XYZ file of C-alpha atoms in Angstrom:
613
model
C 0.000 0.000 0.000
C 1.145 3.561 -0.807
C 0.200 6.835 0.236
C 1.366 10.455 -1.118
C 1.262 12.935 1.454
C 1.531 15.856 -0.497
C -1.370 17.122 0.918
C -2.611 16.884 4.691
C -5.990 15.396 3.895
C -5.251 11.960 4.455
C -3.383 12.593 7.895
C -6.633 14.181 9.283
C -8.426 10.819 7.486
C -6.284 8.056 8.291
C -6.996 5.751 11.329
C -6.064 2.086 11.208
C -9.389 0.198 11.427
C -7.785 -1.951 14.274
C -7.363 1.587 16.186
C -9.378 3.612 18.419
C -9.673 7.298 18.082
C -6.832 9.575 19.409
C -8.651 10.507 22.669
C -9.261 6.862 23.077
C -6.221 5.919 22.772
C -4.486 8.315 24.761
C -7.728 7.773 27.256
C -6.808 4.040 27.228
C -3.232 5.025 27.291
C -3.163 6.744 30.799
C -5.407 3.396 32.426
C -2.410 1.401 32.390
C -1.100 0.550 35.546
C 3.444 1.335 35.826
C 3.693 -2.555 35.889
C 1.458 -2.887 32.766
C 2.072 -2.445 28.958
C -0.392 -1.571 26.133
C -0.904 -3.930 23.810
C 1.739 -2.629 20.874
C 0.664 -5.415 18.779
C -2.552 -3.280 17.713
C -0.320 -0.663 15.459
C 3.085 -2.093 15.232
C 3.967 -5.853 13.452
C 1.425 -4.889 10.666
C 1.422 -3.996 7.607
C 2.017 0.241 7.650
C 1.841 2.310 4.571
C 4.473 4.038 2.441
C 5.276 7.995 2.486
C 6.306 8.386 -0.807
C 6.356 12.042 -0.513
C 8.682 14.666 1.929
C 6.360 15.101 5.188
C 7.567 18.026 7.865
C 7.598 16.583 11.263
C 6.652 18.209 14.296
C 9.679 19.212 16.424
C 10.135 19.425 20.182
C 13.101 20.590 21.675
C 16.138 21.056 19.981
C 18.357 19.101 17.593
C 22.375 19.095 17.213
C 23.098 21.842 14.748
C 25.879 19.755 13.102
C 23.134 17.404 12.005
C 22.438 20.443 9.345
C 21.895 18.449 5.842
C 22.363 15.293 7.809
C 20.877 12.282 6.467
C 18.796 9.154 8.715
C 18.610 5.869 6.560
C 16.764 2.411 8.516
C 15.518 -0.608 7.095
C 13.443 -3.563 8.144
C 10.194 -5.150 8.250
C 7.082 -2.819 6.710
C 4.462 -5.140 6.051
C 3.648 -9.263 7.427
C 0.822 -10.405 4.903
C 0.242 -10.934 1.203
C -3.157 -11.689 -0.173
C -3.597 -14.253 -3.164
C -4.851 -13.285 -6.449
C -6.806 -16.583 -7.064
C -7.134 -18.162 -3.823
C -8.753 -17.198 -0.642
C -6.662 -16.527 2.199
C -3.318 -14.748 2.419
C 0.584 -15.492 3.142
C 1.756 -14.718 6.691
C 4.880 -13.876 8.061
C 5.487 -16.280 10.799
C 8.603 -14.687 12.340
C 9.994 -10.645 12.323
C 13.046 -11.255 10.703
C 10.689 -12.398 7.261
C 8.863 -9.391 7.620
C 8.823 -7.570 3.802
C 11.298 -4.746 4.033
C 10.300 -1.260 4.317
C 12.934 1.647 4.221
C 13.232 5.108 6.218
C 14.824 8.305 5.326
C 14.840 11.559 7.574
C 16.425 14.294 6.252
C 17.633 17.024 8.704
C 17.723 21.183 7.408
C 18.243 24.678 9.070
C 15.132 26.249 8.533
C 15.996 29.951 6.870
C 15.225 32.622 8.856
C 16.131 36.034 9.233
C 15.976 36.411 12.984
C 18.690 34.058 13.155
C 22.737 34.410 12.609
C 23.962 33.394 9.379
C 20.319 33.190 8.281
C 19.594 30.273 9.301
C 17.025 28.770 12.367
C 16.619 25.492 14.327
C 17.004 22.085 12.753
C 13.690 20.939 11.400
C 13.743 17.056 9.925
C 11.480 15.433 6.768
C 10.380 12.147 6.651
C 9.378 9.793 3.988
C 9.531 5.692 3.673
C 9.347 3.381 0.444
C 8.917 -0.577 0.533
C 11.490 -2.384 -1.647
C 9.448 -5.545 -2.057
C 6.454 -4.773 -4.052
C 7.550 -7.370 -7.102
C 8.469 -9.592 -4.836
C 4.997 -9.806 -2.918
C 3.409 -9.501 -5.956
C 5.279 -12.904 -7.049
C 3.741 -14.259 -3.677
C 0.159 -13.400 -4.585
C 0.540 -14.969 -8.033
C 1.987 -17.902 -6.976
C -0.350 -18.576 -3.572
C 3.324 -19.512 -1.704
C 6.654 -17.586 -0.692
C 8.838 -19.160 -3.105
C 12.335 -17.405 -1.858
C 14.437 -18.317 0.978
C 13.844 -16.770 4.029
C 14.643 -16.519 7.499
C 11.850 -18.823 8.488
C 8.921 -18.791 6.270
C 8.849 -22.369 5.014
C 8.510 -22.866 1.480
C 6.802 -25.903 0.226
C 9.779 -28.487 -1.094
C 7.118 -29.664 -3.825
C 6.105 -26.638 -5.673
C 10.187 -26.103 -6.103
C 11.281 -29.382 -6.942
C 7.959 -29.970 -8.904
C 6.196 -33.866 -9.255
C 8.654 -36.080 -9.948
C 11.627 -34.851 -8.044
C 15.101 -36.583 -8.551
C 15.546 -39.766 -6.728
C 17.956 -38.699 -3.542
C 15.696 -35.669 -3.160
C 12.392 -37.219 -2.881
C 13.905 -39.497 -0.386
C 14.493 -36.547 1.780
C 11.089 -35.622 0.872
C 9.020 -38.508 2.306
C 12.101 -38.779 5.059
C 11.666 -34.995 6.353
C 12.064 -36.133 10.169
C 15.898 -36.109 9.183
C 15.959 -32.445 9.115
C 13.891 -31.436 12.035
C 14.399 -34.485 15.003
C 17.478 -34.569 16.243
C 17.396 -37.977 17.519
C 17.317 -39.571 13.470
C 19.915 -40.183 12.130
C 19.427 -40.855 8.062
C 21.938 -43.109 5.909
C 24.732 -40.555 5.195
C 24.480 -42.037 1.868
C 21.125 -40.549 1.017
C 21.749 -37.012 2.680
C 24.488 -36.804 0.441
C 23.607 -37.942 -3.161
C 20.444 -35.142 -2.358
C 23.445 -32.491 -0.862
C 25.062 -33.194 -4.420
C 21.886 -33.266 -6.359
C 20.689 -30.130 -5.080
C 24.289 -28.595 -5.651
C 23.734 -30.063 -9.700
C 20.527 -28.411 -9.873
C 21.420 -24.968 -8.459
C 21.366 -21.963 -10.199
C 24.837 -20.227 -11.488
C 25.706 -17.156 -8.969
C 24.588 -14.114 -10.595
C 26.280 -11.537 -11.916
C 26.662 -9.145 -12.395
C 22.921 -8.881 -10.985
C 20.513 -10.756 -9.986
C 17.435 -11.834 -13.025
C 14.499 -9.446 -13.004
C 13.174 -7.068 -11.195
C 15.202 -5.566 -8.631
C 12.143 -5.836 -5.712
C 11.497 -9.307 -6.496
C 14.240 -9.732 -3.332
C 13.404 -8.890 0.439
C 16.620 -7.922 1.163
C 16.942 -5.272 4.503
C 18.610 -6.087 7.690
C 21.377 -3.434 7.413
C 21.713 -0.037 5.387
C 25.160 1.516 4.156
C 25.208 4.987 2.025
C 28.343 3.389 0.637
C 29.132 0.999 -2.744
C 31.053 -2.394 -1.733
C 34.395 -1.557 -1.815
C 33.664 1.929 -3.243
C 31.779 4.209 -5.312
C 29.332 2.774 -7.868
C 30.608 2.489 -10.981
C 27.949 4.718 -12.396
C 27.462 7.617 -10.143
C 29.133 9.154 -7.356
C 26.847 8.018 -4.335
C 24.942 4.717 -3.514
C 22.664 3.133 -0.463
C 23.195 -0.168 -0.306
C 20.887 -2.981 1.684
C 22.383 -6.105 3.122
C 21.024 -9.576 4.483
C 22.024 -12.854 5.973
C 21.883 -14.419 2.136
C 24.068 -13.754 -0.575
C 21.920 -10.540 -2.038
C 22.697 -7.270 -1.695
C 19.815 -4.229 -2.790
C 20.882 -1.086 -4.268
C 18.581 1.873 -3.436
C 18.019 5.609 -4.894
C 18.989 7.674 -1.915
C 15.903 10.483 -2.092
C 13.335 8.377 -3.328
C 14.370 4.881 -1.911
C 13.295 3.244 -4.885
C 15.214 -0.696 -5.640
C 17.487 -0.211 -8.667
C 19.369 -3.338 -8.752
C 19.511 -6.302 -7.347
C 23.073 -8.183 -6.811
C 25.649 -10.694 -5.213
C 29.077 -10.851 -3.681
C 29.704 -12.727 -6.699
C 29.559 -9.260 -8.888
C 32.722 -8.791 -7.482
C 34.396 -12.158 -7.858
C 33.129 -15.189 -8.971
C 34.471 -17.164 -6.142
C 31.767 -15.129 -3.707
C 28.800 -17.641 -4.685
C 28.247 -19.147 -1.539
C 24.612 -18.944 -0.436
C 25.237 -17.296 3.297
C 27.384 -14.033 4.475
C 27.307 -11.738 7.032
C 24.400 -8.727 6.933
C 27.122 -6.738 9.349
C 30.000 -6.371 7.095
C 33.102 -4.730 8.660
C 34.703 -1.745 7.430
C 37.907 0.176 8.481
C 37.135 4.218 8.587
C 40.981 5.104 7.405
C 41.442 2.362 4.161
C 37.466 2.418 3.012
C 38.131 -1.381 2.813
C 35.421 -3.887 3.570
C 35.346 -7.537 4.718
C 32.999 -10.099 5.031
C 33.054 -13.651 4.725
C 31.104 -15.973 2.218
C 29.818 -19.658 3.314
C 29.022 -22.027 0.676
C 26.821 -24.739 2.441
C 27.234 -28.296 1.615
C 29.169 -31.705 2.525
C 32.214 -29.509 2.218
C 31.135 -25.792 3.733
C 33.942 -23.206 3.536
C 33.819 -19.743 5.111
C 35.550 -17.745 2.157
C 37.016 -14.894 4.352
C 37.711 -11.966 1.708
C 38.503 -8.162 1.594
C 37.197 -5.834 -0.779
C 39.263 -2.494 -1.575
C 37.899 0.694 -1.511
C 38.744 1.682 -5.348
C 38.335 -0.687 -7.734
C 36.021 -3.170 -6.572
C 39.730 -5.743 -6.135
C 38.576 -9.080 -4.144
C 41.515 -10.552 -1.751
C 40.542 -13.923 -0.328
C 42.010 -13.969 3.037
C 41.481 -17.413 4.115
C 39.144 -19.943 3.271
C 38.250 -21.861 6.386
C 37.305 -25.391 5.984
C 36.337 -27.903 8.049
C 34.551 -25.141 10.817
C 30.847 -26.103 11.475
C 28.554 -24.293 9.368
C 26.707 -22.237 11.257
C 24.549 -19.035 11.042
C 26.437 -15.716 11.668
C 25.438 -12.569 11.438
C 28.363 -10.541 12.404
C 32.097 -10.497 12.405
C 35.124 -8.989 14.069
C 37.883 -6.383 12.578
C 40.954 -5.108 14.379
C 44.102 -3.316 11.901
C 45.636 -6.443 12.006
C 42.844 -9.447 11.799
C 39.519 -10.603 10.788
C 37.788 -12.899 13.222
C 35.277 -15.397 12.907
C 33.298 -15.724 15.827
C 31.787 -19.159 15.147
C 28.594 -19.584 17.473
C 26.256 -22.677 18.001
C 23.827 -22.215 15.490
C 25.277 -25.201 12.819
C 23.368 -26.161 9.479
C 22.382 -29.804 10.178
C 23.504 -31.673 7.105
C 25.678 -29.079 4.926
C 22.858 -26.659 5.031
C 20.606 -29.713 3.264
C 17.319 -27.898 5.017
C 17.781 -24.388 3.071
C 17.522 -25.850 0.228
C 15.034 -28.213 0.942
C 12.642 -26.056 3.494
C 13.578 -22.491 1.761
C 14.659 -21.074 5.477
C 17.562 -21.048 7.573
C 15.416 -21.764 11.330
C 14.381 -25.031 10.042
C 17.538 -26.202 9.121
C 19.774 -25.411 12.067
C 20.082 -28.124 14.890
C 17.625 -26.760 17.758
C 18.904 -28.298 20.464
C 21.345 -26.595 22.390
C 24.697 -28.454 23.431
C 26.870 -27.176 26.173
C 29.735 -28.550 25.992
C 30.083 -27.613 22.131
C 32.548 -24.779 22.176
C 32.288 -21.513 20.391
C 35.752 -20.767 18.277
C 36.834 -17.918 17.092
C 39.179 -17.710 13.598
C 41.783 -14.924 13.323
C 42.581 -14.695 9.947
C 45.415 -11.837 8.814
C 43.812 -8.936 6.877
C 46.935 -8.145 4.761
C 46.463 -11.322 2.825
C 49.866 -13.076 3.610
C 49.283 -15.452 6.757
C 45.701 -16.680 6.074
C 44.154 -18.193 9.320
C 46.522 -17.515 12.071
C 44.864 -19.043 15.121
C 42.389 -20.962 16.675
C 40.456 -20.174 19.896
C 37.613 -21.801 21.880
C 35.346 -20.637 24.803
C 32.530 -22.558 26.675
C 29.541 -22.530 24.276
C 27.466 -19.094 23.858
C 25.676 -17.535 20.936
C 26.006 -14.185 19.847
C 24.057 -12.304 17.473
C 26.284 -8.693 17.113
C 29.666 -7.858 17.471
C 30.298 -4.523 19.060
C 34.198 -3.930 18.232
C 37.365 -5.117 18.637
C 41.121 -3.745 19.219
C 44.681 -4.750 18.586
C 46.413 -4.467 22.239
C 49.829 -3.121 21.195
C 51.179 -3.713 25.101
C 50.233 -7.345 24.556
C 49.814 -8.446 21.161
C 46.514 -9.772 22.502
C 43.203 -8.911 20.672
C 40.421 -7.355 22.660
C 36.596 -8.696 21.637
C 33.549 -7.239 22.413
C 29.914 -8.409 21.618
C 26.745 -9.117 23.165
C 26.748 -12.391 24.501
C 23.826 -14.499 25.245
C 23.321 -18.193 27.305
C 21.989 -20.076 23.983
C 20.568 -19.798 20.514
C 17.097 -19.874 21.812
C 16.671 -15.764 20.459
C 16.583 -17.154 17.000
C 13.097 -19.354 17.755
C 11.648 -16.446 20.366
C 11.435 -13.555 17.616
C 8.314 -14.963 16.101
C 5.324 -12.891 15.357
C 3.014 -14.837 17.532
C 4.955 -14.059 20.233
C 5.781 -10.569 19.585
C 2.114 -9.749 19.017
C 0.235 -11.710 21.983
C 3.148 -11.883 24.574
C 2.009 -15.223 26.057
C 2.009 -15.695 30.015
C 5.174 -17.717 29.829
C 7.265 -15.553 27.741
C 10.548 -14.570 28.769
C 12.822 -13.208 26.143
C 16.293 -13.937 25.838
C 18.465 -11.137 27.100
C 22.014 -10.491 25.892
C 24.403 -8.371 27.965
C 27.801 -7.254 27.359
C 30.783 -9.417 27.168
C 34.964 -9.217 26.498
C 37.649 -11.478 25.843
C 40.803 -11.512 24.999
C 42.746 -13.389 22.406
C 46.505 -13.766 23.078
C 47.405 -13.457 19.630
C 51.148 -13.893 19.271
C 51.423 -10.878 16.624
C 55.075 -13.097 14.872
C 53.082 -16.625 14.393
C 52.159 -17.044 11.021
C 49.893 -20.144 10.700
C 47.679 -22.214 13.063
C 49.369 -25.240 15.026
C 48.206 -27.331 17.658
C 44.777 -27.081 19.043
C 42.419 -24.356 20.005
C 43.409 -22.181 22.648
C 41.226 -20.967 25.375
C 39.695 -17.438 25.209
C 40.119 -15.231 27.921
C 37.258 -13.604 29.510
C 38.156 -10.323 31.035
C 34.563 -8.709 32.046
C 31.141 -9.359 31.608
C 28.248 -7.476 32.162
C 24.445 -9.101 33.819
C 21.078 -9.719 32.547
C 20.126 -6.608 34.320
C 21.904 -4.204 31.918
C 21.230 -6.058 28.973
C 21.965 -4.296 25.648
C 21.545 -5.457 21.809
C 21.572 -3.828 18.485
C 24.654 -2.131 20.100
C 26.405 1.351 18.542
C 29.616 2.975 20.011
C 31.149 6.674 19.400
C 32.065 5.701 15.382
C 34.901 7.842 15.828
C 36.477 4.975 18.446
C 35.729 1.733 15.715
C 39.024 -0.435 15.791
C 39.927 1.865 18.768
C 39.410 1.487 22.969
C 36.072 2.356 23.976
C 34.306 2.633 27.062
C 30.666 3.430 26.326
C 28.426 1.175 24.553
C 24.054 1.839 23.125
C 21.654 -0.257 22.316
C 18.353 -1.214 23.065
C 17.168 -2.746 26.570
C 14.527 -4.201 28.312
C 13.164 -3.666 31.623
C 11.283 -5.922 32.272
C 12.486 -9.502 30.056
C 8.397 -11.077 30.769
C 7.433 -7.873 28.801
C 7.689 -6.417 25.721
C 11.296 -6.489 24.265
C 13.082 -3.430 23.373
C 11.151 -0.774 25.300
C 13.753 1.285 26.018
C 17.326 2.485 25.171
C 20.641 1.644 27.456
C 24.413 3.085 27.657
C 26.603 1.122 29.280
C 29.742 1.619 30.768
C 32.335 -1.131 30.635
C 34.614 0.073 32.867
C 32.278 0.251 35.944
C 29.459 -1.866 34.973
C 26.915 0.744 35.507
C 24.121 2.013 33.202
C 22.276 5.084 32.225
C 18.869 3.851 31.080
C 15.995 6.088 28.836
C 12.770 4.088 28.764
C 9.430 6.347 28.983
C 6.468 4.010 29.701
C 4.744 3.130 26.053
C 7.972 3.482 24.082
C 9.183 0.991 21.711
C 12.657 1.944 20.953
C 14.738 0.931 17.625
C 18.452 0.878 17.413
C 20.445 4.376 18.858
C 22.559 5.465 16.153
C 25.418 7.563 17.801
C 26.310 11.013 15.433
C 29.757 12.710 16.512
C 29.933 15.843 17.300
C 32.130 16.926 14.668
C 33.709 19.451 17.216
C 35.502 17.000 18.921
C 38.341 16.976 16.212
C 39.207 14.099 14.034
C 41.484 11.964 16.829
C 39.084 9.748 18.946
C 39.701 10.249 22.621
C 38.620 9.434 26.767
C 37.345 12.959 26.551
C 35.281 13.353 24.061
C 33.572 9.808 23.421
C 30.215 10.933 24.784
C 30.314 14.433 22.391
C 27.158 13.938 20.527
C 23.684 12.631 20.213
C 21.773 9.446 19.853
C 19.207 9.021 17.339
C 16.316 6.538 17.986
C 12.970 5.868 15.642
C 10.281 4.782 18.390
C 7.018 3.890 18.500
C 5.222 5.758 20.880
C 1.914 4.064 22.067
C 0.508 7.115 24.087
C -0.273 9.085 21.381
C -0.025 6.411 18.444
C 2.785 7.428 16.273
C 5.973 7.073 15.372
C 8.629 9.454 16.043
C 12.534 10.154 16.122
C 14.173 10.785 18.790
C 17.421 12.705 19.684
C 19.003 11.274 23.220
C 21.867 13.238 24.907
C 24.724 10.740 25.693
C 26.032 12.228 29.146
C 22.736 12.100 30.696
C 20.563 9.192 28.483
C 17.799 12.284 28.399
C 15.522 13.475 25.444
C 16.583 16.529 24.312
C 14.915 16.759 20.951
C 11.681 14.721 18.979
C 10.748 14.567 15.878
C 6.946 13.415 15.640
C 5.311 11.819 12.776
C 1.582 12.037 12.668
C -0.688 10.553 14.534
C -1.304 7.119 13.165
C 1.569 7.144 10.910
C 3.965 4.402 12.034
C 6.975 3.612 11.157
C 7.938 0.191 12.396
C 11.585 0.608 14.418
C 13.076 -1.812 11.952
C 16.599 -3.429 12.262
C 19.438 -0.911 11.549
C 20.231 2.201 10.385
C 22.886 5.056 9.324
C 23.884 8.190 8.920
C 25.211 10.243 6.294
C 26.007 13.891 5.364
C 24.759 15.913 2.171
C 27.010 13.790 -0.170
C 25.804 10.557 0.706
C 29.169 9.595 3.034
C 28.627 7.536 5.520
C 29.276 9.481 9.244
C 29.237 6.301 11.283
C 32.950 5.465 11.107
């Protein structure tokens, strides 16, 4: 669904049928009880409209000046059901991470005005959103099934393999207990004559774009105003999407319109692998990105590669085999090494259930084992050592990296992500839950952790088994943190500060409020209004503070947050003051326009450069 806003008609008019009235609302709003939450489930998790054209927002206290001709980019899920053109009923999204992508842009301006020095007045900020999936849904109502992999949507094995599947295949077909109970255990012979059959039958990697149209992909977990390696060969700026597959989503950077579709493989052929990273690292000074590839299968090798900033050149740093396949979504970069943090979520069978089941839940092993360690792979980011060392640690997951730093004292590297108990976040994230908050839910919470890796800086290949991981602090359940952002200005440097969104309350919920934590005394500052959802903080520098990250001027600048705010029904962005973790500006949309508070986001001056590094 689209909606121009040119004129202010339809934001008098529009009020989601599900909805009451604003007085209502807000009437309903104040009834709540401190202890007790509104039911978000009525506005956000459904299917919101586009704003196709430049909206003013309503501002309340003051933003940064140096945000002047700033630029606010986030991505996620838009929209959770597709209708069927010749069938009754309707797709729907089972879990938030399949949600059909929906993209945000708020662009902040100096209003002119005389009364003011240098002609110019407070910061005012303009909104507008575009989904990037219309082809792609439109596919979906044609056909009556998702026929894409997902996250996990399940895709029916038959309509892709058709009738008369190949032998080894239909034996996993009428066999499909051997990729969801643990406790069978198929002939190896038949998982792998349908591995290799499905490898025979799969398509060649694409490039240097993906077939058709460019929405015909749901492709928006992260959101970089920067090409791969560089500019875009054909103009001077690009916004880029990224996802846990192999697809990456070019965007126009005003109108947020899809206008190509592509993989790693664009860049070098050897990048076909169906899985990467959606967080890809990049270092601030060089421009140079990395990212590894993982091409599922009997044999699955992590294809660890670097990706200059002019000139699109690939360097494969190592290629890992023999590590369990498993689902990342994030890596580590120092100036000396890439590291693989390789977490307990493994691809039973090669990865055989992606191709079979069309999503990546079904096919990872569900039960949790303790005493199968996490390992982390250093791999040398010049190119000439390859994978240095092995480490292990007792087994935790870990969905994002915060940052890492080469300890010159030591030679040691210094990790730190959020850390959680198990894997169980990847099953609690579905819809049903998110909407109806059972009595027994109890989200996972991640909190803060560091380790150490003694790296011996001089060794040049790995020998002799893992070697422990030191852990050197921790933080609790009580401050826990995700979707976490640090001063940009300290990435591949010491920091002590980390934001993210937190929870008060893990029965409730999730992600009703926003958190900075300090690693040094294991203390928090927390924001978290009552009826707030709150999306990622994205920390903007105050540009003030000189180029040289330092102690003294990490917290110098602001937070920005898009939230859903249930007391008056609308969506609005935020602007949180680091020292004190207190609003000192808002942006409001209005009321009953909703912007969902997505995944992740960046920020980027007037010429489309990225400020968050």
């Amino acid at each position: 669904m689209s909606v121009s806003l040119a004129d202010s008609s339809f934001l008098k008019s529009y009020t989601p049928s599900n909805l009451p009235d604003q007085n209502q609302q807000q009437q309903k709003m104040g009834q709540y009880p401190s202890t007790q939450q509104p039911h978000y489930s009525l506005a956000v998790f459904q299917n919101q409209p586009d704003v196709l054209t430049l909206i003013d927002l309503t501002i309340t206290g003051t933003f940064p000046s140096y945000l002047d001709e700033g630029l606010l980019y986030r991505t996620g899920p838009g929209s959770f059901s597709v209708p069927f053109d010749n069938a009754e009923g309707e797709l729907v999204v089972n879990h938030w991470f399949d949600g059909f992508t929906q993209n945000h842009r708020f662009e902040f301006s100096c209003r002119r005005s005389p009364y003011h020095d240098g002609g110019k007045g407070p910061i005012g900020v303009k909104y507008n959103s575009r989904h990037s999936t219309d082809a792609h849904k439109a596919r979906i109502a044609r056909l009556g099934y998702e026929p894409s992999t997902g996250f996990a949507q399940t895709r029916p094995p038959r309509k892709i393999f058709g009738p008369n599947p190949p032998p080894a295949v239909e034996y996993v077909l009428q066999n499909t207990t051997i990729l969801q109970d643990p406790d069978v255990s198929p002939p190896p012979s038949a998982l792998l004559a349908a591995a290799q059959q499905l490898a025979q039958n799969r398509p060649p990697p694409a490039d240097p774009a993906l077939p058709t149209n460019p929405e015909e992909y749901n492709v928006g977990v992260t959101i970089q105003p920067k090409w791969p390696g560089g500019d875009a060969s054909d103009s001077d700026f690009a916004l880029v999407t990224r996802t846990d597959s192999n697809k990456l989503q070019r965007l126009d950077p005003v109108t947020l319109e899809p206008l190509e579709s592509f993989t790693w493989a664009r860049f070098d052929s050897r990048l076909n692998g169906q899985v990467t990273a959606s967080h890809s690292q990049i270092d601030p000074e060089t421009g140079e990105e990395f990212n590894f590839n993982l091409e599922l299968g009997a044999n699955a090798t992590y294809k660890v590669f670097r990706i200059s900033d002019k000139g699109n050149k690939v360097t494969m740093l190592a290629e890992i085999a023999g590590a369990p396949p498993c689902y990342l979504h994030s890596l580590f970069l120092t100036k000396k090494y890439v590291i693989l943090g390789v977490w307990q979520a493994v691809y039973k069978y090669g990865g055989l259930g992606v191709a079979l089941q069309g999503n990546i839940v079904d096919s990872l092993e569900k039960r949790w084992n303790p005493d199968l360690p996490s390992l982390f792979y250093v791999v040398d980011r010049s190119g000439k050592n390859g994978l240095v060392k092995t480490f292990k640690a007792p087994a935790h997951y870990c969905f994002h990296t915060i940052g890492a730093w080469d300890d010159e004292s030591t030679g040691d590297v210094v990790l730190n992500y959020c850390k959680l108990d198990d894997h169980n976040v990847i099953w609690k994230f579905s819809l049903d839950n998110l909407r109806s908050l059972p009595q027994d839910f109890t989200h996972e919470a991640a909190y803060f952790a560091q380790a150490r890796l003694p790296v011996v800086s001089n060794t040049s290949a790995t020998s002799g088994p893992p070697t422990d991981l030191v852990f050197t602090a921790e933080g609790s359940k009580l401050n826990n943190i995700e979707l976490p952002q640090i001063n940009p200005g300290h990435h591949l440097k010491p920091f002590r500060y980390v934001y993210g969104i937190h929870s008060t309350n893990l029965t409730e919920m999730p992600f009703h409020g926003l958190i900075r934590y300090d690693t040094v005394t294991n203390r928090s500052l927390v924001w978290a209004p009552q009826n707030i959802i709150a999306g990622e903080p994205l920390f903007v520098r105050d540009p003030s503070s000189g180029p040289e990250a330092s102690p003294e001027t990490e917290l110098n600048g602001v937070l920005l947050s898009m939230v859903y705010d249930a007391n008056v029904n609308a969506s609005a962005l935020v602007a949180i003051d680091p020292n004190t973790m207190t609003q000192v500006a808002r942006a409001s949309m209005p009321y009953g326009v909703i912007a969902d508070m997505g995944f992740h986001g960046a920020f980027a001056n007037e010429f489309y450069q990225s400020l968050q590094s």
